[in-house]
PDB file of C-alpha atoms in Angstrom:
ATOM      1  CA  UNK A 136      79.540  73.199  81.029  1.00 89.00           C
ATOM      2  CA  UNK A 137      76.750  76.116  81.370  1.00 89.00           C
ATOM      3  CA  UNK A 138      74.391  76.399  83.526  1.00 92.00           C
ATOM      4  CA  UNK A 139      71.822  78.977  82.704  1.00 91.00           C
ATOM      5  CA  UNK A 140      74.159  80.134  79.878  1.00 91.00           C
ATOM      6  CA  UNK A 141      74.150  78.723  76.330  1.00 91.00           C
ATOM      7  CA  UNK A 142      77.880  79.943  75.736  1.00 91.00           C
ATOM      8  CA  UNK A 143      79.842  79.246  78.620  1.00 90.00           C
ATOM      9  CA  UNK A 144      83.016  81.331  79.686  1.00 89.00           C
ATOM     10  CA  UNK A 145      84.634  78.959  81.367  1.00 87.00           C
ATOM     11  CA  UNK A 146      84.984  75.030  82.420  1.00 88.00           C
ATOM     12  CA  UNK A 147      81.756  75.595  84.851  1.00 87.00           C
ATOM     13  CA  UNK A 148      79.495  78.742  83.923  1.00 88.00           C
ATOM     14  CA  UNK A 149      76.663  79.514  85.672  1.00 88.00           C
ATOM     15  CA  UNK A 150      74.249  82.610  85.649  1.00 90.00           C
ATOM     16  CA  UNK A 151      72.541  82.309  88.250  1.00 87.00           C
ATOM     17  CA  UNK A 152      72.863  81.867  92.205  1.00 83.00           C
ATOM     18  CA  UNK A 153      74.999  79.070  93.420  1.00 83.00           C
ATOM     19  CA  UNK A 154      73.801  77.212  96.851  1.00 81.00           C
ATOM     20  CA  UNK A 155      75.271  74.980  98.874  1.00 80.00           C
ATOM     21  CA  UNK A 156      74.478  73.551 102.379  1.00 81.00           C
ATOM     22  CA  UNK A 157      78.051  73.071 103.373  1.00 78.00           C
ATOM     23  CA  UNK A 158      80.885  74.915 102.059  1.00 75.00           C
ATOM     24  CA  UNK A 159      82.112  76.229  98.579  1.00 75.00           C
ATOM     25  CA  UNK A 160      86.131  74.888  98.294  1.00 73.00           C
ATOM     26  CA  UNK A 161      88.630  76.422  95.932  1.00 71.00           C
ATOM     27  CA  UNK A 162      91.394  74.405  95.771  1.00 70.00           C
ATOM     28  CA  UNK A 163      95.008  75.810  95.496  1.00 65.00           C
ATOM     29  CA  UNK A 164      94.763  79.954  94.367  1.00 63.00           C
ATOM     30  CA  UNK A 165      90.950  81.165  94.599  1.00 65.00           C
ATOM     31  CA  UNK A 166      89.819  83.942  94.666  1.00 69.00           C
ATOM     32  CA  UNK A 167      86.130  85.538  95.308  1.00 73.00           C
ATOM     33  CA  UNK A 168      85.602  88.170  92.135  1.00 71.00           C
ATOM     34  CA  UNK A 169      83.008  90.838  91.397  1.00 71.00           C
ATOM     35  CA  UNK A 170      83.142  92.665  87.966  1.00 72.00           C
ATOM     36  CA  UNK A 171      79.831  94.486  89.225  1.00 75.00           C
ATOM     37  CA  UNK A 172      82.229  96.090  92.540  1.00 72.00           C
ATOM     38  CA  UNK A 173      79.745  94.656  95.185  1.00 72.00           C
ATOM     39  CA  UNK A 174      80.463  91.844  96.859  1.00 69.00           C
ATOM     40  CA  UNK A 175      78.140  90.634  99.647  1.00 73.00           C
ATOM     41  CA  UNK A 176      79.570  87.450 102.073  1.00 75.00           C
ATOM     42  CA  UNK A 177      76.831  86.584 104.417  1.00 73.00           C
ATOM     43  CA  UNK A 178      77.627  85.213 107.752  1.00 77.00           C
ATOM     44  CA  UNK A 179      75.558  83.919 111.178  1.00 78.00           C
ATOM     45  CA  UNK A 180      73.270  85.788 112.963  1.00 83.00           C
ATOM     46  CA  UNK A 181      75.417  87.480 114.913  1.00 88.00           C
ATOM     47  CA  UNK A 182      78.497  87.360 113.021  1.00 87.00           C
ATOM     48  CA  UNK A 183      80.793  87.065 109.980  1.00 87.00           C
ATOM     49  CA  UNK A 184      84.355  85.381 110.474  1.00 85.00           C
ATOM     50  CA  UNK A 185      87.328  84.986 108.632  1.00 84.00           C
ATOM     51  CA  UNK A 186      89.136  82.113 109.084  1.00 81.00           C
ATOM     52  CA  UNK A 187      92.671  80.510 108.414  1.00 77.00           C
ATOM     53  CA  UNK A 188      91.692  76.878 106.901  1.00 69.00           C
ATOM     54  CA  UNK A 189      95.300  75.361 108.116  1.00 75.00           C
ATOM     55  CA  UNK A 190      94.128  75.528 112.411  1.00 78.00           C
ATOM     56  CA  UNK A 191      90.852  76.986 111.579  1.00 76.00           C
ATOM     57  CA  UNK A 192      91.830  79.787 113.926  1.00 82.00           C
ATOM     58  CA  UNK A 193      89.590  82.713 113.604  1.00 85.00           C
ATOM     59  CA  UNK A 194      91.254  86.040 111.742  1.00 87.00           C
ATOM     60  CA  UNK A 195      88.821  88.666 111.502  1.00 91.00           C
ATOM     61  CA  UNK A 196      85.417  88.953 112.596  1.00 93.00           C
ATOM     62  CA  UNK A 197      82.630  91.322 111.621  1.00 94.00           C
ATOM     63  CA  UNK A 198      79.545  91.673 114.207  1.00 94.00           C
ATOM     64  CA  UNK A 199      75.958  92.918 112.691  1.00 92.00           C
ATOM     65  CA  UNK A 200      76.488  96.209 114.332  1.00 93.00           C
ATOM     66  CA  UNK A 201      79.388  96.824 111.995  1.00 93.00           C
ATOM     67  CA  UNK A 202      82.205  96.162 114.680  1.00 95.00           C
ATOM     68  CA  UNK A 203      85.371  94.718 113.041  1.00 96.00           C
ATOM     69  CA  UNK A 204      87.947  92.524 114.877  1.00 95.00           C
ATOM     70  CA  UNK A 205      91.380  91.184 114.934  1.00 93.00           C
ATOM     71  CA  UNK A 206      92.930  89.253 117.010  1.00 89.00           C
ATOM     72  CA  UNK A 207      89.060  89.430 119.072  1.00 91.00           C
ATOM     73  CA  UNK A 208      85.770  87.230 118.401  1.00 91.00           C
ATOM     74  CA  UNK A 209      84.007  90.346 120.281  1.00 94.00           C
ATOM     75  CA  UNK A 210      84.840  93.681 119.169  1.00 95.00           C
ATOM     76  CA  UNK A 211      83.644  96.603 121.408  1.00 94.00           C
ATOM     77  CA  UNK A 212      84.742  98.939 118.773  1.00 92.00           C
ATOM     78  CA  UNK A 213      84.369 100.149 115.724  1.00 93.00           C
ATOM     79  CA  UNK A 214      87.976  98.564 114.929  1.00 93.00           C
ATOM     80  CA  UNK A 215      89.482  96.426 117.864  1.00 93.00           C
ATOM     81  CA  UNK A 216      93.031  94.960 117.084  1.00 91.00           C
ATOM     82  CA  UNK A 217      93.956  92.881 120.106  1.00 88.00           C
ATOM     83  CA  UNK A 218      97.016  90.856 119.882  1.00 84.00           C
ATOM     84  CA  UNK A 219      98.476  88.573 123.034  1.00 79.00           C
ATOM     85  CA  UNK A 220     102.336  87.601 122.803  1.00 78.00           C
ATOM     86  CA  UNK A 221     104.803  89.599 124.304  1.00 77.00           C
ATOM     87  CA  UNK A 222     106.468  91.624 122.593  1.00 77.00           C
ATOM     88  CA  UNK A 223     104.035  91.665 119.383  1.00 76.00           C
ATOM     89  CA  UNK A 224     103.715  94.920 117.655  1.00 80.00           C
ATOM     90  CA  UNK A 225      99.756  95.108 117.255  1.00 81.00           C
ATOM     91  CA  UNK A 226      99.759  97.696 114.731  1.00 82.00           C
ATOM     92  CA  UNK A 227     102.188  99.338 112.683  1.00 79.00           C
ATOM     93  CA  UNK A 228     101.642 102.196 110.177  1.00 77.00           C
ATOM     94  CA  UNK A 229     104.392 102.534 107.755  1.00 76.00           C
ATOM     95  CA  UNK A 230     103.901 105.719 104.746  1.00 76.00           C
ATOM     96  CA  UNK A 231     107.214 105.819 102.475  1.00 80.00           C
ATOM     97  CA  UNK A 232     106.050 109.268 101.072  1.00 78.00           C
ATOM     98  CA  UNK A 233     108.046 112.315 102.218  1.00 72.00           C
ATOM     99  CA  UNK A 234     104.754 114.395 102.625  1.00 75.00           C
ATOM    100  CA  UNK A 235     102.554 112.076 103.590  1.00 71.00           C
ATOM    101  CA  UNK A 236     101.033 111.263 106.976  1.00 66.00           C
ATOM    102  CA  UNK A 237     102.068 108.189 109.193  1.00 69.00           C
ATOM    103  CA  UNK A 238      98.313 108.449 111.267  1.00 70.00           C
ATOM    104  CA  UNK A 239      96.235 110.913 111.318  1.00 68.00           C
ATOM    105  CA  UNK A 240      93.502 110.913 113.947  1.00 67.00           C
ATOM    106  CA  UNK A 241      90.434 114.008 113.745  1.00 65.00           C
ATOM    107  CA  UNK A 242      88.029 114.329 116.134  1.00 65.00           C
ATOM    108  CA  UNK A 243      85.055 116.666 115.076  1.00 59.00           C
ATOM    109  CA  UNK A 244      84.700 118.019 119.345  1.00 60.00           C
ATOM    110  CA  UNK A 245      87.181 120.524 120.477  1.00 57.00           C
ATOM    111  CA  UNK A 246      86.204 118.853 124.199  1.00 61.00           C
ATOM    112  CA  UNK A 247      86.810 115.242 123.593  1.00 68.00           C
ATOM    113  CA  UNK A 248      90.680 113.630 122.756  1.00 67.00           C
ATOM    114  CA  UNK A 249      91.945 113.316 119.343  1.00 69.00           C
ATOM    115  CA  UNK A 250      94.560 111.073 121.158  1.00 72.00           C
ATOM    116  CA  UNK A 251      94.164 109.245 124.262  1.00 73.00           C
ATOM    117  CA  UNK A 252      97.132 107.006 125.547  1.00 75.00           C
ATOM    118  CA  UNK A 253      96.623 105.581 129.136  1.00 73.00           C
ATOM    119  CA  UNK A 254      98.237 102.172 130.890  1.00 72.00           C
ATOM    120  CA  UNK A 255      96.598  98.875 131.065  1.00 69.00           C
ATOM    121  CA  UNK A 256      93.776  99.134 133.260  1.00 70.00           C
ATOM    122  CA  UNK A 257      92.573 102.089 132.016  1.00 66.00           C
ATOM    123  CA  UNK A 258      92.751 103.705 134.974  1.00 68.00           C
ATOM    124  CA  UNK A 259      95.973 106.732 134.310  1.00 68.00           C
ATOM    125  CA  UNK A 260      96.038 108.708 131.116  1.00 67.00           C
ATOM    126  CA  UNK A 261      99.772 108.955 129.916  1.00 73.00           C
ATOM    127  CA  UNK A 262      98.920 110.870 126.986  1.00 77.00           C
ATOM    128  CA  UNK A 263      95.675 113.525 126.067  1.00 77.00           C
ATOM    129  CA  UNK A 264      95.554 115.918 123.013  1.00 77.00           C
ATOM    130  CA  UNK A 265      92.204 117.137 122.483  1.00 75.00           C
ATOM    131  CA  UNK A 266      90.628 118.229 118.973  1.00 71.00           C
ATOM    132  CA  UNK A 267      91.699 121.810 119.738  1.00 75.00           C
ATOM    133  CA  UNK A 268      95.367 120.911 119.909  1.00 75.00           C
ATOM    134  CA  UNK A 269      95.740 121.334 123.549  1.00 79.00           C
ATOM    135  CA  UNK A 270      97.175 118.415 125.534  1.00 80.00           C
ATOM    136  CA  UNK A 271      99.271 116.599 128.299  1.00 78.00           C
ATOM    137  CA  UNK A 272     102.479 114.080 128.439  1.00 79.00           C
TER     138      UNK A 272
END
């Protein structure tokens, strides 16, 4: 069937914008395609979330100030991964390449840490290496 297309493509074809006032469901593999390479998902006012449909447990969320989240509702950071059972790796960067990096971190202010490792509370830096290579343990 087309909609706004005389030759459809596919079962349902339609040129034009789809709206619904509840949800959009793709049933067993879907996937969310753009041949044009823009693809623009909307969320609330405040907030766009990816969820997990089986507990509807909240993934990743994007704030309108362009803060991304994992394991948080309410980034404070550009990237926040926050993850909360023991002994859960929260991050793990993993580059098979012989001459590759595993992370690299630049900061553009000779002044301000490149690297900056402290405990729990904040409170005792463990680690400091500054953007001019200079540093503690």
């Amino acid at each position: 069937m087309g909609i706004g297309t005389s030759s459809p493509g596919s079962p349902l074809d339609v040129n034009g914008v789809i709206r619904t006032n509840s949800y959009l469901n793709i049933n067993d593999v879907g996937y969310i395609r753009s041949t044009a390479g823009v693809l623009n998902i909307q969320g609330g006012s405040t907030s766009t979330t990816v969820s997990n449909n089986a507990n509807n447990a909240t993934l990743m969320t994007i704030l309108n100030n362009g803060n991304v989240g994992i394991g948080t509702t309410a980034p404070n950071y550009k990237f926040q991964v926050t993850g909360s059972t023991a002994g859960d790796i929260i991050s793990k960067f993993n580059n098979t390449s012989v001459t590759g990096y595993g992370i690299n971190i630049q900061n553009g202010l000779d002044t301000n840490y490149a690297l900056g490792i402290s405990n729990a509370a904040g409170s005792a830096n463990n680690i400091q290496l500054f953007g001019n290579g200079n540093g503690y343990f």
